[in-house]
Amino acid sequence: MLQRKKQRISRKFTDKSDLFDGLPEDLVISILSKLAYSASSPSDFINILVTCKRLNRLALHPLVLSKAGSKALAVKAGNWCDSAHHFLKHCINAGNVEACYTLGMIQFYCLQNRGSGASLLAKAAIKSHAPALYSLGVIQFNGSGGSKNDKDLRAGVALCARAAFLGHVDALRELGHCLQDGYGVRQHIAEGRRLLIQANARELASSLNALVKRKAQQQHQRRLNYQHYSFKAGSGCPLLSDFGCNVPAPEVHPVNVFLKEWFESGRGALGQGLRLCSHKGCGRPETRAHEFRRCSVCGTVNYCSRGCQALDWKLRHKAECGPIERWLEEGGNGNDGGHGGVGEMEEVVEAEHFAI
């Protein structure tokens, strides 16, 4: 009698051994959407696609693709191919703003499809994507993709102001420097300084939040590695970025990593006389000769924006910058002038000095 009951139970479970097939699709899609948003790398999302046919089909649902985060879309420059391009397009068609920004930056700077890239960036900016607004501001400041006559400083300031309102720290810092210098906007030193302090405070808050999350994830360990959390001199970005407070360097957006890898690996060739922005966390290249401004003290580095120059100054260039004989002979400014000890920037062609 007992043996018959066991046989009946075993038959029930063998008939319905795959309980996953019984889950409603809307529940699975909801779970996959959260996984796509929180994925730490593209491989996390790809592993879902290759698990089974049902997961492959549901993971490509428009709702899931629309939620994919920046790290799930963080394709490496060396792995760029038509499949990666098509996947980003599918995400864009599903309404993914992050994919819109990522492909827009890649097309504008790497594939040199300026019109399509700017259109995608504008599409993301319309949906209040702060990094896209800031990137368009940098393009307007430099006249990227055109001539120096295509610069629109007021438009750049307006775009940075919108991105700063949405909480973008680099845009907030850029806007603060513009107000301090009267660049593209009426000079207001006190307001510019206030915005710089606000940017630094947000950067500190972001670093502390990241620190708390890391500690919470490792509370189960018996012995914490306190060295991992200690802020030693030179171990981070002594920024905040104008007041000398040492915090870990901010996390670089995946698309900036892609740009840097694309050109440094030789996958994309820079034109003759063109250079990358000297801030290691940027990766933006010049689209024409002498597009970016260079340091008027040493003349060896150039930056796409005041924000990148301020970050790189405290991160590394302060220890390297020094006047060279050529600049001294030409009457260049050989001090560490500018706000907060940051060297001045000079427009290479127009020889204008911008104190940062």
CSV table of C-alpha atoms in Angstrom, one decimal:
chain,number,residue,atom,x,y,z
A,1,MET,CA,0.0,0.0,0.0
A,2,LEU,CA,2.8,2.4,0.9
A,3,GLN,CA,4.7,1.5,-2.2
A,4,ARG,CA,1.7,2.4,-4.4
A,5,LYS,CA,1.4,5.8,-2.8
A,6,LYS,CA,5.1,6.5,-3.5
A,7,GLN,CA,4.6,5.5,-7.1
A,8,ARG,CA,1.6,7.9,-7.4
A,9,ILE,CA,3.5,10.8,-5.9
A,10,SER,CA,6.5,10.2,-8.1
A,11,ARG,CA,4.3,10.1,-11.2
A,12,LYS,CA,2.8,13.5,-10.3
A,13,PHE,CA,6.3,15.1,-10.0
A,14,THR,CA,7.6,13.5,-13.1
A,15,ASP,CA,4.6,14.8,-15.0
A,16,LYS,CA,5.2,18.4,-13.8
A,17,SER,CA,8.9,18.3,-13.1
A,18,ASP,CA,9.6,21.7,-14.7
A,19,LEU,CA,7.8,24.2,-12.4
A,20,PHE,CA,9.3,27.1,-14.2
A,21,ASP,CA,7.0,26.5,-17.2
A,22,GLY,CA,4.1,27.1,-14.9
A,23,LEU,CA,5.1,30.6,-14.0
A,24,PRO,CA,3.1,33.4,-15.6
A,25,GLU,CA,5.0,35.3,-18.2
A,26,ASP,CA,4.3,38.8,-16.7
A,27,LEU,CA,6.0,37.6,-13.5
A,28,VAL,CA,9.1,36.3,-15.4
A,29,ILE,CA,9.3,39.5,-17.4
A,30,SER,CA,9.2,41.6,-14.3
A,31,ILE,CA,12.0,39.6,-12.8
A,32,LEU,CA,14.1,39.8,-16.0
A,33,SER,CA,13.5,43.5,-16.1
A,34,LYS,CA,15.1,43.9,-12.7
A,35,LEU,CA,17.9,41.7,-13.6
A,36,ALA,CA,18.6,43.6,-16.8
A,37,TYR,CA,18.6,46.9,-14.8
A,38,SER,CA,20.9,45.6,-12.1
A,39,ALA,CA,23.3,43.5,-14.2
A,40,SER,CA,26.9,44.2,-13.5
A,41,SER,CA,28.2,43.3,-17.0
A,42,PRO,CA,26.8,42.3,-20.4
A,43,SER,CA,27.7,38.6,-19.6
A,44,ASP,CA,25.1,38.6,-16.8
A,45,PHE,CA,22.4,39.4,-19.3
A,46,ILE,CA,23.8,37.0,-22.0
A,47,ASN,CA,23.8,34.1,-19.5
A,48,ILE,CA,20.0,34.6,-19.3
A,49,LEU,CA,19.6,34.4,-23.0
A,50,VAL,CA,21.5,31.1,-23.4
A,51,THR,CA,19.7,29.4,-20.5
A,52,CYS,CA,16.6,28.1,-22.3
A,53,LYS,CA,14.3,29.0,-25.2
A,54,ARG,CA,11.7,30.6,-23.0
A,55,LEU,CA,14.1,32.8,-21.2
A,56,ASN,CA,15.7,33.8,-24.5
A,57,ARG,CA,12.3,34.8,-25.8
A,58,LEU,CA,11.2,36.7,-22.7
A,59,ALA,CA,14.6,38.4,-22.1
A,60,LEU,CA,14.2,40.0,-25.6
A,61,HIS,CA,10.8,41.4,-24.7
A,62,PRO,CA,10.6,45.2,-25.2
A,63,LEU,CA,9.8,45.8,-21.6
A,64,VAL,CA,13.0,44.0,-20.5
A,65,LEU,CA,15.2,45.7,-23.1
A,66,SER,CA,13.8,49.1,-22.1
A,67,LYS,CA,15.1,48.5,-18.5
A,68,ALA,CA,18.6,47.4,-19.4
A,69,GLY,CA,21.1,49.5,-17.4
A,70,SER,CA,24.4,51.0,-18.5
A,71,LYS,CA,26.5,48.1,-17.2
A,72,ALA,CA,24.4,45.6,-19.1
A,73,LEU,CA,25.0,47.6,-22.2
A,74,ALA,CA,28.8,48.1,-21.5
A,75,VAL,CA,30.2,46.4,-24.5
A,76,LYS,CA,34.0,46.4,-24.8
A,77,ALA,CA,35.6,48.2,-27.7
A,78,GLY,CA,37.4,45.0,-28.7
A,79,ASN,CA,34.1,43.1,-28.8
A,80,TRP,CA,32.3,45.7,-30.9
A,81,CYS,CA,30.5,44.0,-33.9
A,82,ASP,CA,27.3,44.1,-35.9
A,83,SER,CA,25.6,42.0,-33.3
A,84,ALA,CA,26.4,44.5,-30.5
A,85,HIS,CA,25.2,47.3,-32.8
A,86,HIS,CA,21.9,45.6,-33.6
A,87,PHE,CA,21.3,44.8,-29.9
A,88,LEU,CA,21.7,48.4,-28.9
A,89,LYS,CA,19.3,49.3,-31.7
A,90,HIS,CA,16.7,46.8,-30.4
A,91,CYS,CA,17.1,48.4,-27.0
A,92,ILE,CA,16.6,51.9,-28.5
A,93,ASN,CA,13.4,50.7,-30.3
A,94,ALA,CA,12.2,49.4,-27.0
A,95,GLY,CA,12.6,52.9,-25.5
A,96,ASN,CA,15.8,52.4,-23.6
A,97,VAL,CA,17.3,55.9,-23.1
A,98,GLU,CA,20.6,54.6,-21.8
A,99,ALA,CA,21.1,52.6,-25.0
A,100,CYS,CA,20.2,55.8,-27.0
A,101,TYR,CA,23.0,57.6,-25.2
A,102,THR,CA,25.5,54.8,-25.5
A,103,LEU,CA,25.1,54.3,-29.2
A,104,GLY,CA,24.9,58.0,-29.8
A,105,MET,CA,28.3,58.6,-28.3
A,106,ILE,CA,29.8,55.6,-30.2
A,107,GLN,CA,28.4,56.8,-33.5
A,108,PHE,CA,29.4,60.4,-33.0
A,109,TYR,CA,33.0,59.9,-31.8
A,110,CYS,CA,34.0,56.4,-32.9
A,111,LEU,CA,32.1,55.6,-36.0
A,112,GLN,CA,32.2,59.3,-37.1
A,113,ASN,CA,28.6,59.3,-38.0
A,114,ARG,CA,28.0,62.8,-36.5
A,115,GLY,CA,24.5,63.3,-37.7
A,116,SER,CA,23.1,60.0,-36.4
A,117,GLY,CA,25.1,60.2,-33.2
A,118,ALA,CA,23.9,63.8,-32.4
A,119,SER,CA,20.3,62.7,-33.2
A,120,LEU,CA,20.5,59.8,-30.7
A,121,LEU,CA,22.0,62.1,-28.0
A,122,ALA,CA,19.3,64.6,-28.6
A,123,LYS,CA,16.7,61.9,-28.4
A,124,ALA,CA,18.1,60.9,-25.0
A,125,ALA,CA,18.4,64.5,-23.9
A,126,ILE,CA,14.7,65.2,-24.7
A,127,LYS,CA,13.9,62.4,-22.2
A,128,SER,CA,15.9,64.2,-19.5
A,129,HIS,CA,19.0,61.9,-19.6
A,130,ALA,CA,21.5,64.0,-17.7
A,131,PRO,CA,24.7,62.5,-19.3
A,132,ALA,CA,23.3,63.1,-22.8
A,133,LEU,CA,22.5,66.7,-21.9
A,134,TYR,CA,26.0,67.2,-20.6
A,135,SER,CA,27.6,65.5,-23.6
A,136,LEU,CA,25.6,67.8,-26.0
A,137,GLY,CA,26.8,70.7,-23.9
A,138,VAL,CA,30.5,69.7,-24.4
A,139,ILE,CA,29.8,69.3,-28.2
A,140,GLN,CA,28.3,72.9,-28.3
A,141,PHE,CA,31.2,74.3,-26.3
A,142,ASN,CA,33.8,72.9,-28.7
A,143,GLY,CA,31.8,73.0,-31.9
A,144,SER,CA,32.6,69.2,-32.2
A,145,GLY,CA,31.9,67.8,-35.7
A,146,GLY,CA,32.2,71.2,-37.3
A,147,SER,CA,34.4,74.3,-37.4
A,148,LYS,CA,35.3,76.6,-34.5
A,149,ASN,CA,32.6,79.0,-35.8
A,150,ASP,CA,30.0,76.3,-34.9
A,151,LYS,CA,30.6,76.8,-31.2
A,152,ASP,CA,27.5,77.9,-29.3
A,153,LEU,CA,28.6,78.8,-25.8
A,154,ARG,CA,25.1,79.9,-24.7
A,155,ALA,CA,23.6,76.6,-25.8
A,156,GLY,CA,26.4,74.7,-24.0
A,157,VAL,CA,25.6,76.6,-20.8
A,158,ALA,CA,21.9,75.9,-21.1
A,159,LEU,CA,22.4,72.2,-21.6
A,160,CYS,CA,24.8,72.0,-18.6
A,161,ALA,CA,22.3,73.9,-16.5
A,162,ARG,CA,19.6,71.4,-17.4
A,163,ALA,CA,21.9,68.4,-16.6
A,164,ALA,CA,23.0,70.1,-13.4
A,165,PHE,CA,19.4,70.5,-12.4
A,166,LEU,CA,19.0,66.7,-12.9
A,167,GLY,CA,21.9,66.1,-10.5
A,168,HIS,CA,24.8,65.5,-13.0
A,169,VAL,CA,28.0,66.4,-11.0
A,170,ASP,CA,30.2,67.0,-14.0
A,171,ALA,CA,27.6,69.4,-15.5
A,172,LEU,CA,27.3,71.2,-12.2
A,173,ARG,CA,31.0,71.6,-12.0
A,174,GLU,CA,31.2,72.8,-15.6
A,175,LEU,CA,28.4,75.3,-15.0
A,176,GLY,CA,30.2,76.6,-11.8
A,177,HIS,CA,33.4,77.2,-13.8
A,178,CYS,CA,31.5,79.0,-16.6
A,179,LEU,CA,29.9,81.3,-14.1
A,180,GLN,CA,33.2,82.0,-12.4
A,181,ASP,CA,34.9,82.8,-15.7
A,182,GLY,CA,32.0,84.5,-17.5
A,183,TYR,CA,32.3,81.9,-20.2
A,184,GLY,CA,29.1,81.7,-22.3
A,185,VAL,CA,27.2,83.4,-19.4
A,186,ARG,CA,27.4,86.7,-17.4
A,187,GLN,CA,30.1,86.3,-14.8
A,188,HIS,CA,28.9,85.6,-11.3
A,189,ILE,CA,31.9,84.5,-9.2
A,190,ALA,CA,29.9,83.9,-6.0
A,191,GLU,CA,27.2,81.8,-7.7
A,192,GLY,CA,29.9,79.8,-9.6
A,193,ARG,CA,31.7,79.1,-6.3
A,194,ARG,CA,28.5,77.9,-4.7
A,195,LEU,CA,27.8,75.5,-7.6
A,196,LEU,CA,31.3,74.1,-7.3
A,197,ILE,CA,30.8,73.5,-3.5
A,198,GLN,CA,27.5,71.8,-4.3
A,199,ALA,CA,29.1,69.6,-6.9
A,200,ASN,CA,31.8,68.6,-4.5
A,201,ALA,CA,29.3,67.9,-1.7
A,202,ARG,CA,27.3,65.6,-4.1
A,203,GLU,CA,30.5,63.8,-5.1
A,204,LEU,CA,31.3,63.2,-1.4
A,205,ALA,CA,27.8,61.9,-0.7
A,206,SER,CA,28.0,59.6,-3.7
A,207,SER,CA,31.3,58.2,-2.5
A,208,LEU,CA,30.0,57.7,1.0
A,209,ASN,CA,26.9,55.9,-0.2
A,210,ALA,CA,29.1,53.5,-2.3
A,211,LEU,CA,31.2,52.9,0.7
A,212,VAL,CA,28.2,52.0,2.9
A,213,LYS,CA,26.9,49.6,0.2
A,214,ARG,CA,30.3,47.9,0.0
A,215,LYS,CA,30.4,47.5,3.8
A,216,ALA,CA,26.9,46.1,3.9
A,217,GLN,CA,27.8,43.5,1.3
A,218,GLN,CA,30.8,42.2,3.3
A,219,GLN,CA,29.3,42.2,6.8
A,220,HIS,CA,29.1,38.4,6.7
A,221,GLN,CA,32.9,38.2,6.5
A,222,ARG,CA,34.7,37.5,9.8
A,223,ARG,CA,37.5,39.9,9.2
A,224,LEU,CA,37.0,43.0,7.2
A,225,ASN,CA,39.7,44.3,5.1
A,226,TYR,CA,40.0,47.8,6.5
A,227,GLN,CA,42.7,48.7,4.0
A,228,HIS,CA,40.1,48.5,1.3
A,229,TYR,CA,38.1,51.3,2.9
A,230,SER,CA,40.9,53.5,4.1
A,231,PHE,CA,41.5,56.7,2.1
A,232,LYS,CA,45.3,56.9,1.8
A,233,ALA,CA,47.1,59.8,0.2
A,234,GLY,CA,47.3,59.2,-3.5
A,235,SER,CA,44.9,56.3,-3.4
A,236,GLY,CA,41.9,58.2,-4.6
A,237,CYS,CA,41.0,61.4,-6.3
A,238,PRO,CA,42.0,64.2,-3.9
A,239,LEU,CA,39.3,66.2,-5.2
A,240,LEU,CA,36.1,66.9,-4.3
A,241,SER,CA,37.6,68.2,-6.8
A,242,ASP,CA,38.5,71.8,-5.9
A,243,PHE,CA,39.0,71.6,-2.2
A,244,GLY,CA,41.5,68.9,-1.6
A,245,CYS,CA,39.4,66.3,0.1
A,246,ASN,CA,40.6,62.8,-0.7
A,247,VAL,CA,37.9,60.5,-1.9
A,248,PRO,CA,37.9,57.5,-4.2
A,249,ALA,CA,37.9,58.5,-7.9
A,250,PRO,CA,34.4,58.6,-9.3
A,251,GLU,CA,33.3,55.6,-11.3
A,252,VAL,CA,33.7,56.1,-15.0
A,253,HIS,CA,30.7,55.7,-17.2
A,254,PRO,CA,31.0,52.6,-19.4
A,255,VAL,CA,30.7,54.6,-22.7
A,256,ASN,CA,33.7,56.7,-21.7
A,257,VAL,CA,35.6,53.5,-21.1
A,258,PHE,CA,34.6,52.4,-24.5
A,259,LEU,CA,35.8,55.6,-26.2
A,260,LYS,CA,39.2,55.4,-24.5
A,261,GLU,CA,39.7,51.7,-25.3
A,262,TRP,CA,38.5,52.3,-28.9
A,263,PHE,CA,41.2,54.8,-29.7
A,264,GLU,CA,44.0,53.6,-27.4
A,265,SER,CA,43.7,50.0,-28.8
A,266,GLY,CA,44.0,51.2,-32.4
A,267,ARG,CA,40.5,50.0,-33.2
A,268,GLY,CA,39.8,53.6,-34.2
A,269,ALA,CA,42.4,55.8,-35.7
A,270,LEU,CA,42.7,59.5,-34.7
A,271,GLY,CA,43.3,61.8,-37.6
A,272,GLN,CA,46.6,63.6,-38.0
A,273,GLY,CA,47.1,66.1,-35.2
A,274,LEU,CA,44.0,65.0,-33.2
A,275,ARG,CA,44.3,64.0,-29.6
A,276,LEU,CA,42.2,62.6,-26.8
A,277,CYS,CA,41.1,64.6,-23.8
A,278,SER,CA,43.9,64.2,-21.3
A,279,HIS,CA,41.5,63.3,-18.4
A,280,LYS,CA,41.7,59.5,-18.2
A,281,GLY,CA,38.0,59.2,-17.3
A,282,CYS,CA,36.8,61.0,-20.4
A,283,GLY,CA,37.9,59.4,-23.7
A,284,ARG,CA,36.5,62.1,-26.0
A,285,PRO,CA,38.6,62.7,-29.1
A,286,GLU,CA,39.1,65.9,-31.0
A,287,THR,CA,37.0,66.0,-34.2
A,288,ARG,CA,39.3,68.7,-35.8
A,289,ALA,CA,42.8,70.0,-35.1
A,290,HIS,CA,43.2,72.2,-32.0
A,291,GLU,CA,39.6,71.7,-31.0
A,292,PHE,CA,40.3,71.2,-27.3
A,293,ARG,CA,42.1,73.8,-25.1
A,294,ARG,CA,45.5,73.1,-23.7
A,295,CYS,CA,47.2,74.0,-20.4
A,296,SER,CA,48.8,77.4,-20.8
A,297,VAL,CA,51.6,76.5,-18.3
A,298,CYS,CA,53.0,73.3,-19.8
A,299,GLY,CA,51.2,73.0,-23.1
A,300,THR,CA,51.4,69.2,-23.0
A,301,VAL,CA,47.8,68.3,-22.0
A,302,ASN,CA,44.5,69.3,-23.5
A,303,TYR,CA,40.9,69.0,-22.3
A,304,CYS,CA,37.4,68.9,-23.8
A,305,SER,CA,35.9,70.9,-20.8
A,306,ARG,CA,36.7,72.8,-17.7
A,307,GLY,CA,35.2,69.9,-15.6
A,308,CYS,CA,37.7,67.4,-17.1
A,309,GLN,CA,40.6,69.9,-16.5
A,310,ALA,CA,39.6,70.4,-12.9
A,311,LEU,CA,39.3,66.7,-12.3
A,312,ASP,CA,42.6,65.8,-14.0
A,313,TRP,CA,44.5,68.7,-12.2
A,314,LYS,CA,43.9,67.2,-8.7
A,315,LEU,CA,44.1,63.6,-9.9
A,316,ARG,CA,47.5,63.8,-11.6
A,317,HIS,CA,48.4,66.9,-13.6
A,318,LYS,CA,49.2,69.1,-10.6
A,319,ALA,CA,52.3,67.0,-9.9
A,320,GLU,CA,53.4,67.0,-13.5
A,321,CYS,CA,52.6,70.5,-14.7
A,322,GLY,CA,55.5,72.9,-15.1
A,323,PRO,CA,56.4,75.7,-17.5
A,324,ILE,CA,58.7,74.8,-20.4
A,325,GLU,CA,61.2,77.1,-22.2
A,326,ARG,CA,59.1,77.5,-25.3
A,327,TRP,CA,56.2,78.9,-23.4
A,328,LEU,CA,58.4,81.2,-21.4
A,329,GLU,CA,60.0,82.5,-24.5
A,330,GLU,CA,56.6,83.2,-26.0
A,331,GLY,CA,55.5,85.0,-22.9
A,332,GLY,CA,53.2,82.3,-21.8
A,333,ASN,CA,51.8,82.3,-18.2
A,334,GLY,CA,54.3,80.3,-16.2
A,335,ASN,CA,52.5,80.2,-12.8
A,336,ASP,CA,49.9,77.9,-11.3
A,337,GLY,CA,47.3,80.6,-11.7
A,338,GLY,CA,43.6,80.2,-11.9
A,339,HIS,CA,41.0,79.3,-9.3
A,340,GLY,CA,42.2,76.8,-6.7
A,341,GLY,CA,45.7,76.5,-8.1
A,342,VAL,CA,44.5,75.1,-11.4
A,343,GLY,CA,46.6,76.2,-14.5
A,344,GLU,CA,45.0,78.3,-17.1
A,345,MET,CA,43.7,76.9,-20.4
A,346,GLU,CA,44.5,78.3,-23.7
A,347,GLU,CA,42.6,78.1,-27.0
A,348,VAL,CA,45.3,76.8,-29.3
A,349,VAL,CA,44.3,78.7,-32.4
A,350,GLU,CA,42.8,81.8,-30.9
A,351,ALA,CA,45.3,82.1,-28.1
A,352,GLU,CA,42.6,83.0,-25.6
A,353,HIS,CA,43.2,82.3,-21.9
A,354,PHE,CA,40.6,80.8,-19.7
A,355,ALA,CA,41.3,80.7,-16.0
A,356,ILE,CA,39.9,77.6,-14.4
